[in-house]
mmCIF file of C-alpha atoms and ligand atoms in Angstrom:
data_model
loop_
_atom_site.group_PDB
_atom_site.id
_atom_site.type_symbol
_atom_site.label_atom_id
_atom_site.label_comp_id
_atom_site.label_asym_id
_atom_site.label_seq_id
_atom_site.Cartn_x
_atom_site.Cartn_y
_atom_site.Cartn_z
ATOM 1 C CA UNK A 311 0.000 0.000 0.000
ATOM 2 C CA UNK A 312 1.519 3.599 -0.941
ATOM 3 C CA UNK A 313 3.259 5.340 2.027
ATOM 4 C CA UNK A 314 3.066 2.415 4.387
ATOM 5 C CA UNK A 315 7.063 1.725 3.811
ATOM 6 C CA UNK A 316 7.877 5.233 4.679
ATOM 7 C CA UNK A 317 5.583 5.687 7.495
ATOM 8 C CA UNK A 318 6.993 2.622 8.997
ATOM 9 C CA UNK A 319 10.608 3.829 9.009
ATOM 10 C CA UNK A 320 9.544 6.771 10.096
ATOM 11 C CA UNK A 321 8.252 4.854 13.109
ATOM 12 C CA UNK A 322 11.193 2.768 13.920
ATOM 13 C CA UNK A 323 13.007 5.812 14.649
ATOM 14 C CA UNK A 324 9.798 7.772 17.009
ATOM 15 C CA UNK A 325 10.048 7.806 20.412
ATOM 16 C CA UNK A 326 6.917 10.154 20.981
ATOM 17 C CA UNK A 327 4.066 9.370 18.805
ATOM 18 C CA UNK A 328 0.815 10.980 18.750
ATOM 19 C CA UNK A 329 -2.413 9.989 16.806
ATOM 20 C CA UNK A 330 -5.634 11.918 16.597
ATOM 21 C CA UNK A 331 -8.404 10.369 15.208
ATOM 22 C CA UNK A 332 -12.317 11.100 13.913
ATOM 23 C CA UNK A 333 -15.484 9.437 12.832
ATOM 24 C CA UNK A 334 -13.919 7.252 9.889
ATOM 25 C CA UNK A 335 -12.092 5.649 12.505
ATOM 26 C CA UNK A 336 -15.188 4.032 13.817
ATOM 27 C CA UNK A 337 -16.806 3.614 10.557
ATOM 28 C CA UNK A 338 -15.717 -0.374 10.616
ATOM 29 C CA UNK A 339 -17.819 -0.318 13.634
ATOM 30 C CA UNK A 340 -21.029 0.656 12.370
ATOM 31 C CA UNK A 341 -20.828 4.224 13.740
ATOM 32 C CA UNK A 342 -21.642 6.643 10.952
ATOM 33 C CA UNK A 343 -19.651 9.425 10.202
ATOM 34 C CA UNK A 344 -20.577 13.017 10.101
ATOM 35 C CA UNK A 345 -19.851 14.169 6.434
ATOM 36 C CA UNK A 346 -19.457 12.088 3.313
ATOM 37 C CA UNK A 347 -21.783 10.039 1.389
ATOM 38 C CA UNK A 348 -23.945 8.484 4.612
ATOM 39 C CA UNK A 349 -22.586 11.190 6.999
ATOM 40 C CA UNK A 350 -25.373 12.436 10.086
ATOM 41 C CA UNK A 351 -25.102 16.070 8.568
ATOM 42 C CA UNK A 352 -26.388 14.562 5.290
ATOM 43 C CA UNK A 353 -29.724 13.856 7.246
ATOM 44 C CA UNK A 354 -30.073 15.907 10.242
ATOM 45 C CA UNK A 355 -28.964 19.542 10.744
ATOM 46 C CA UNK A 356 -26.272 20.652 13.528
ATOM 47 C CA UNK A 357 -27.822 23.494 14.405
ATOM 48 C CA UNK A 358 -31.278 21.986 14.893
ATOM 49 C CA UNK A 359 -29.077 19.021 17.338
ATOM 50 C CA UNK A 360 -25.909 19.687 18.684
ATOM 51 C CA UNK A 361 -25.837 23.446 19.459
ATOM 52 C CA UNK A 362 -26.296 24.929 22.921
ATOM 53 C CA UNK A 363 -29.244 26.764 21.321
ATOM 54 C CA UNK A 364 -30.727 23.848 20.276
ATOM 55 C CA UNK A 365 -30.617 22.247 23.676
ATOM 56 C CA UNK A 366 -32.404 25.476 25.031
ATOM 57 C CA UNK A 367 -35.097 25.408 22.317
ATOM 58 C CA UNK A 368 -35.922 22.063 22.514
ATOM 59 C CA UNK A 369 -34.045 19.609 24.688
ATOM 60 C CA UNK A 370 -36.547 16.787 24.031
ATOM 61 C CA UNK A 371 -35.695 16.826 20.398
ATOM 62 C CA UNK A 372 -32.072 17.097 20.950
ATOM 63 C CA UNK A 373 -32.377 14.079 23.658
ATOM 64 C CA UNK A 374 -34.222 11.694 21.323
ATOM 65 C CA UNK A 375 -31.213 12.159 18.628
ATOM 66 C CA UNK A 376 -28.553 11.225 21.496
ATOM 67 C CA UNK A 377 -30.698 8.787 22.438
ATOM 68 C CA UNK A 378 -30.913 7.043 18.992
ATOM 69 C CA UNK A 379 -27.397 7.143 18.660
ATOM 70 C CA UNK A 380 -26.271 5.695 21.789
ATOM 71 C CA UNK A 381 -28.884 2.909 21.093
ATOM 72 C CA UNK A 382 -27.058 2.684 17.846
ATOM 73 C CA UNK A 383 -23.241 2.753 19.363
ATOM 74 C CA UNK A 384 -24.212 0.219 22.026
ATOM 75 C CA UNK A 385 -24.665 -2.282 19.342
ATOM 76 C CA UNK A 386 -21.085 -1.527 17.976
ATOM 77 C CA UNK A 387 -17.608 -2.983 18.092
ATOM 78 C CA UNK A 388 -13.894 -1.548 18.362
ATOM 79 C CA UNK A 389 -12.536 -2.736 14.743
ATOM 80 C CA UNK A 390 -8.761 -3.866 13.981
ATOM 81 C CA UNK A 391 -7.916 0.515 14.077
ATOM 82 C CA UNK A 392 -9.124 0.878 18.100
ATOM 83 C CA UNK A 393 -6.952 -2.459 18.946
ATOM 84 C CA UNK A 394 -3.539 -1.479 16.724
ATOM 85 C CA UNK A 395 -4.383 1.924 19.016
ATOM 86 C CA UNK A 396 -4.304 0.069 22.084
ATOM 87 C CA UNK A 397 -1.448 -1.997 22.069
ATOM 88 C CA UNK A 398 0.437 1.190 21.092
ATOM 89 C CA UNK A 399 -0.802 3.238 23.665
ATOM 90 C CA UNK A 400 1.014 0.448 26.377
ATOM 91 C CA UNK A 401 3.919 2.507 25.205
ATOM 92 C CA UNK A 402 4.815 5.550 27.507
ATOM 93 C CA UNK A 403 5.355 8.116 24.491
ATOM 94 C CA UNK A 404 2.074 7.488 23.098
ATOM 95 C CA UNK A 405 -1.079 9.639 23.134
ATOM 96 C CA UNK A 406 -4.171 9.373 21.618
ATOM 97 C CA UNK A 407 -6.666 12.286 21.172
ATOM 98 C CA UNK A 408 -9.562 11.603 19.983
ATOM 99 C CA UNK A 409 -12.723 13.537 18.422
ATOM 100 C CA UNK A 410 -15.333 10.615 18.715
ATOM 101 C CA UNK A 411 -17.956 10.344 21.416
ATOM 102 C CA UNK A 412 -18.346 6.540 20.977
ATOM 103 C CA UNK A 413 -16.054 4.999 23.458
ATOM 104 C CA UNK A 414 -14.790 2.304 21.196
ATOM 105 C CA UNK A 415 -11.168 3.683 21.767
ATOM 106 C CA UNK A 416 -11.587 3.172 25.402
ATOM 107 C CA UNK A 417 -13.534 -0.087 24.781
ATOM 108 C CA UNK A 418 -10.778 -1.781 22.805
ATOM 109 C CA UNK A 419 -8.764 -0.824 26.267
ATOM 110 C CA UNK A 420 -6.479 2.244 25.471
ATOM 111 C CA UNK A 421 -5.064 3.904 28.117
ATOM 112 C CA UNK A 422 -4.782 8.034 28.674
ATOM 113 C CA UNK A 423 -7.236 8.569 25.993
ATOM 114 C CA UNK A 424 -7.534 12.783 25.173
ATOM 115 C CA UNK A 425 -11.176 13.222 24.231
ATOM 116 C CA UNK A 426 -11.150 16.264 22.427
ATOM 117 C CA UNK A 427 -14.906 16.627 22.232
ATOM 118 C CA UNK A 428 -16.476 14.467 24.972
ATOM 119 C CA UNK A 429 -18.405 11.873 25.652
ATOM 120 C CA UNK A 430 -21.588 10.499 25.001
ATOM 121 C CA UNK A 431 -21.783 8.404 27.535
ATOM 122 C CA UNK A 432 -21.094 11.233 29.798
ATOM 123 C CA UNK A 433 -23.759 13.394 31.202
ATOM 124 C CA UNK A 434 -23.958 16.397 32.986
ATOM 125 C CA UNK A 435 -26.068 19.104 35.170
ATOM 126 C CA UNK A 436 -27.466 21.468 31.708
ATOM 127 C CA UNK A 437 -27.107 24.280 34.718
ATOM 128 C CA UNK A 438 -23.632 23.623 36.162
ATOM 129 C CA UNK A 439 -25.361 22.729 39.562
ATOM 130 C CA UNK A 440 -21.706 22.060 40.566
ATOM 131 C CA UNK A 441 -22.546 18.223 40.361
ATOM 132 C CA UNK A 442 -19.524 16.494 38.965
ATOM 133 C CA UNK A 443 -20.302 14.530 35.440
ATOM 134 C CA UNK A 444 -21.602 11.105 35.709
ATOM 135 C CA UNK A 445 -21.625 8.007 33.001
ATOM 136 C CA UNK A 446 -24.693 6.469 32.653
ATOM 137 C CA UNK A 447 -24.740 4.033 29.793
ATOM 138 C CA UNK A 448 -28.293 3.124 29.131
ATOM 139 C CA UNK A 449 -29.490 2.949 25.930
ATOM 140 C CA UNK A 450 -32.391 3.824 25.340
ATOM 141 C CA UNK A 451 -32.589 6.148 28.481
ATOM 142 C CA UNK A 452 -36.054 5.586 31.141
ATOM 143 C CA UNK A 453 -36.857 9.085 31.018
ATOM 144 C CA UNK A 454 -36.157 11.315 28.193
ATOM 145 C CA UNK A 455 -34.900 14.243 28.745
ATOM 146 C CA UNK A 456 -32.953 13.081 31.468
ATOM 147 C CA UNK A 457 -32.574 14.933 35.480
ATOM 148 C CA UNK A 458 -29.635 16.032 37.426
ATOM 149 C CA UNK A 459 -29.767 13.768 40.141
ATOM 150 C CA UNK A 460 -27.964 17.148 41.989
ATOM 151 C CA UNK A 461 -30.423 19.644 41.445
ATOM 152 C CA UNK A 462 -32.968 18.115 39.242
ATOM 153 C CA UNK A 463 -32.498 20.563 36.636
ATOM 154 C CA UNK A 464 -32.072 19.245 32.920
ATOM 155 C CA UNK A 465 -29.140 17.087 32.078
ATOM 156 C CA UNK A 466 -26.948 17.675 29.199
ATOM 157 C CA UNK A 467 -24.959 15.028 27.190
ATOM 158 C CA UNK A 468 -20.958 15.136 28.006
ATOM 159 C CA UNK A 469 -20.169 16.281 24.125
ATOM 160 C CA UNK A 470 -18.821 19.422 23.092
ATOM 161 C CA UNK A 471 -20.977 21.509 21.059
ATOM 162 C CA UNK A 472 -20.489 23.674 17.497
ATOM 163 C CA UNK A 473 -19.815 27.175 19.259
ATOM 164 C CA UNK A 474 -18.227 25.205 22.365
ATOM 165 C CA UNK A 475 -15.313 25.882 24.131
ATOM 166 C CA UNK A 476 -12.672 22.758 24.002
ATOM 167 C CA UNK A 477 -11.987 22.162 28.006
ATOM 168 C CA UNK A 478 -8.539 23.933 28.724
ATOM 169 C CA UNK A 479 -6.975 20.592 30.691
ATOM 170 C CA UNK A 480 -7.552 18.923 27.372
ATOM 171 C CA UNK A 481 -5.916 21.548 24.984
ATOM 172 C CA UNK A 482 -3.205 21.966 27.718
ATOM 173 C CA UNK A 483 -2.334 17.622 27.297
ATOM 174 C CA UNK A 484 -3.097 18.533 23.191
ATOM 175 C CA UNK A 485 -0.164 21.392 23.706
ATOM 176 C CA UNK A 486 2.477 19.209 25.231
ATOM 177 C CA UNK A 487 1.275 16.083 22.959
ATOM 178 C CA UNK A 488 1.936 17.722 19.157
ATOM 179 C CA UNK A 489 5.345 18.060 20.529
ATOM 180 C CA UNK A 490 6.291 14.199 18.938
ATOM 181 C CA UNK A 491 7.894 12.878 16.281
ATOM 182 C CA UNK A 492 5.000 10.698 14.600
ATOM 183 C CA UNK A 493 1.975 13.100 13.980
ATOM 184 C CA UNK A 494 -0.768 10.686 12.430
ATOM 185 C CA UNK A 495 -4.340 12.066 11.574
ATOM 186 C CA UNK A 496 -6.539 9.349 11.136
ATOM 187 C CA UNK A 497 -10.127 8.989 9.969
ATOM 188 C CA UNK A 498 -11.453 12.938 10.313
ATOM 189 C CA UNK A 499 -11.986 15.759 7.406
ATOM 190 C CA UNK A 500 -9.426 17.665 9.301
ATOM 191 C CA UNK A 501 -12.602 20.433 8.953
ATOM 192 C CA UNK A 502 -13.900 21.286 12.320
ATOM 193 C CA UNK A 503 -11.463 23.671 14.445
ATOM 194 C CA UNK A 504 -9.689 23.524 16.687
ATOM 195 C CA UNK A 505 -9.121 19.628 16.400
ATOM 196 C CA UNK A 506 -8.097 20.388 12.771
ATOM 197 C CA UNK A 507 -5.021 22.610 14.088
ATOM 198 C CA UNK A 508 -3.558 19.840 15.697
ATOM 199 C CA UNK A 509 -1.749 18.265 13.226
ATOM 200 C CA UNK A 510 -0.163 21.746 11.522
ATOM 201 C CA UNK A 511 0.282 22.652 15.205
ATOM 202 C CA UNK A 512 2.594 19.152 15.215
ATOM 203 C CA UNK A 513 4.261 19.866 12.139
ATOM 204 C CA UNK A 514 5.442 23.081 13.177
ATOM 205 C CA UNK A 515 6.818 21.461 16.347
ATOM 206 C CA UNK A 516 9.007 19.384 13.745
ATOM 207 C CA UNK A 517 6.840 16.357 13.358
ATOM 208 C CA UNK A 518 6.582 14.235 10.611
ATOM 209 C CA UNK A 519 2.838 14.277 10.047
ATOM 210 C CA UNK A 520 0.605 11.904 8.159
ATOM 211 C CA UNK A 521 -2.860 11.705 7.599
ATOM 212 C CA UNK A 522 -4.688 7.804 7.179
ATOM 213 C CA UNK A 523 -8.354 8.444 5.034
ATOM 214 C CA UNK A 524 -9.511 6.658 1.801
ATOM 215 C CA UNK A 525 -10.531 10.002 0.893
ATOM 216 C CA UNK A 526 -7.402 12.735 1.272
ATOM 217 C CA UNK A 527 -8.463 15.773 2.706
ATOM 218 C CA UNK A 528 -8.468 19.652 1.647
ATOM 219 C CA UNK A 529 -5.476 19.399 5.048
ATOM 220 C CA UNK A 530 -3.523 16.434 3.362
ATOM 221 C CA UNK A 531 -1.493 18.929 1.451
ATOM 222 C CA UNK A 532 0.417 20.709 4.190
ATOM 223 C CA UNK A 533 1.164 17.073 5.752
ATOM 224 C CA UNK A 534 4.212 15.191 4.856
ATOM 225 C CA UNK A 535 2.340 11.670 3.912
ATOM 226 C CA UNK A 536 -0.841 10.770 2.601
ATOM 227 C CA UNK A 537 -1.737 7.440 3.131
ATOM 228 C CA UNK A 538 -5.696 7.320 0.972
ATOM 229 C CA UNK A 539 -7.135 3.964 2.351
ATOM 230 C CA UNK A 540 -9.458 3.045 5.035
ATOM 231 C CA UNK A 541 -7.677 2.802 8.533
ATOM 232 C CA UNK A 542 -8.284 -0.716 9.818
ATOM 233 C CA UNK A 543 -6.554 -1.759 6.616
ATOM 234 C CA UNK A 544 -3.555 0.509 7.290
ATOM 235 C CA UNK A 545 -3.170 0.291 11.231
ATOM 236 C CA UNK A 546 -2.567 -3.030 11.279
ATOM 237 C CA UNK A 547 0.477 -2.860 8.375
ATOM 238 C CA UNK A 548 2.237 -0.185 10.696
ATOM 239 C CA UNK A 549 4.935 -0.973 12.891
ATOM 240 C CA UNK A 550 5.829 0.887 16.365
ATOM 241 C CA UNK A 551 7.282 0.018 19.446
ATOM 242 C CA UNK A 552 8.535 3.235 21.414
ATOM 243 C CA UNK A 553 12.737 3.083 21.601
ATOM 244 C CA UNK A 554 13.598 3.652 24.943
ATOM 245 C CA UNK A 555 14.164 7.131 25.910
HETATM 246 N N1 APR B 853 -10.927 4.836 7.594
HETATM 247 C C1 APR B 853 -10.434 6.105 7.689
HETATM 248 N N2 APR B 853 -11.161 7.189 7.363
HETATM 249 C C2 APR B 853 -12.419 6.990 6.945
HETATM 250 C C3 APR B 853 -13.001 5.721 6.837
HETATM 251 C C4 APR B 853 -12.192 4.595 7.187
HETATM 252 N N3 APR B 853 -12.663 3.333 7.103
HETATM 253 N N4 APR B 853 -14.284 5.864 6.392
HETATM 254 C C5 APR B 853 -14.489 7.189 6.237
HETATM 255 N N5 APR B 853 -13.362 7.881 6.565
HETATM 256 C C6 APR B 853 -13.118 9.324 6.567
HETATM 257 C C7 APR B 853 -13.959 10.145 5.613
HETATM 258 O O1 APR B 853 -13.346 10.182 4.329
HETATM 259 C C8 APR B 853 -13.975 11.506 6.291
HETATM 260 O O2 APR B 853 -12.901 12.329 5.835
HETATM 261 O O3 APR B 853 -13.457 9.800 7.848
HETATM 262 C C9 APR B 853 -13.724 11.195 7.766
HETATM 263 C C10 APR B 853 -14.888 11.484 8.670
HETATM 264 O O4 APR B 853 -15.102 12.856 8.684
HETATM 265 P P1 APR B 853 -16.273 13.515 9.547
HETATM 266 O O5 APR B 853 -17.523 12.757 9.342
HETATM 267 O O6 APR B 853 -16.266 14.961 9.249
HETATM 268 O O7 APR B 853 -15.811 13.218 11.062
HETATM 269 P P2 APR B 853 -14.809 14.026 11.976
HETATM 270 O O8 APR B 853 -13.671 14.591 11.197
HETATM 271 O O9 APR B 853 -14.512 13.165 13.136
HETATM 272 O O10 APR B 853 -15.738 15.239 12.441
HETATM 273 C C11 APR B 853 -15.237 16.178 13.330
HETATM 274 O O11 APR B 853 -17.406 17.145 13.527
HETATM 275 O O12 APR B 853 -19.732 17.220 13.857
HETATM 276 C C12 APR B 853 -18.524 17.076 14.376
HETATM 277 O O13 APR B 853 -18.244 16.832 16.642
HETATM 278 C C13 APR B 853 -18.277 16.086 15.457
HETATM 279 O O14 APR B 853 -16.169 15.241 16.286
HETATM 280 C C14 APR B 853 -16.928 15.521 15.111
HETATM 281 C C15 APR B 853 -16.314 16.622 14.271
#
């Protein structure tokens, strides 16, 4: 496959490598993907679902699409991408950062998982009652829209929002973890800020940087390596075991 040979000697000589990955990474799964061909925005609108103004307007409506899709994720597996993740992230100059909600990362078992955007099986007082988030996996949920068990407000899912602030402990580990020498983008557009600045971010730091998608993106052409197939067909050609520092 084109690029695998140089991404792999690229590897044998990282000691810090950092992968950030998106939807397509969890497409193998059965979790669909945002944009593209069968992508949620194809069907639904953002701003009508995943906007803070949304959730004011109509939280029901917003709660029923959450709902769907965790009923949908719960059904779904890590593929051969989450486990090459894994058994890489044993390795002490690893990181992961990831944009999906699903949990497949964590349920393939990597360790010190970055999630850029959240949860969704994280949820959390819609008033900042000062209750600290809880995860509550059932899918479907008894009572739509879900309470705050602190102050029986409305509860909100764990995700980050379009017009959202990213948590500043997360960009703070995102700071320190573009400074690598294996930048690998796998599986997003590379569209939606500031996840997309990660991997220039990296380069700048002196990374290589390579993105894994069967489609290359508009961000492929600042990045040293294009790699255009799907990942669980790449991931498990690559080759890393962290040298010893
Ligand atoms: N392997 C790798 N990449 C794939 C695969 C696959 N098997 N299948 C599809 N892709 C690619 C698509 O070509 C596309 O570029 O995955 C990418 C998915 O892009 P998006 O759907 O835009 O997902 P993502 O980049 O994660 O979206 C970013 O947008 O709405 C939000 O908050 C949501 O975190 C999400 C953010």
């Amino acid at each position: 496959m084109d690029g695998v040979t140089a991404l792999n000697e690229r590897l044998a000589n990282a000691r810090r490598v950092t992968v950030m990955t998106g939807a397509g990474v969890s497409a193998a799964s059965g979790v669909p993907t945002f944009r593209g061909a069968d992508g949620l925005w194809r069907t639904f609108r953002a701003e009508d679902l995943a906007t803070p103004e949304a959730f004011d307007r109509d939280p029901l409506l917003v709660w029923e699409w959450y709902d769907w899709r965790r009923k949908l994720i719960a059904e779904c597996r890590p593929n051969p991408a989450h486990e090459v993740l894994a058994a890489w992230s044993a390795n002490a100059g690893f990181t992961l950062i990831t944009q999906n909600v699903d949990g497949l990362h964590e349920a393939a078992g990597t360790r010190g998982i970055i999630r850029f955007h959240g949860s969704i099986w994280e949820l959390r007082c819609a008033d900042a009652c000062g209750l600290a988030p809880w995860q509550d996996r059932r899918a479907p949920l008894p009572v739509l829209p879900p309470r705050c068990p602190g102050c029986g407000g409305l509860a909100r899912p764990g995700v980050v929002w379009f017009g959202e602030a990213i948590d500043r402990g997360v960009l703070m580990r995102c700071g320190a973890a573009v400074s690598c020498d294996v930048f690998l983008s796998v599986g997003t557009s590379s569209i939606v800020y500031p996840a997309a600045g990660l991997a220039h971010a990296a380069r700048d730091t002196g990374a290589f940087t390579a993105e894994i998608n069967p489609t290359a993106t508009d961000a492929a052409a600042a990045l040293d390596l294009a790699i255009a197939a799907p990942a669980e067909k790449v991931l498990p050609l690559l080759r890393w075991s962290a040298l010893k520092a």
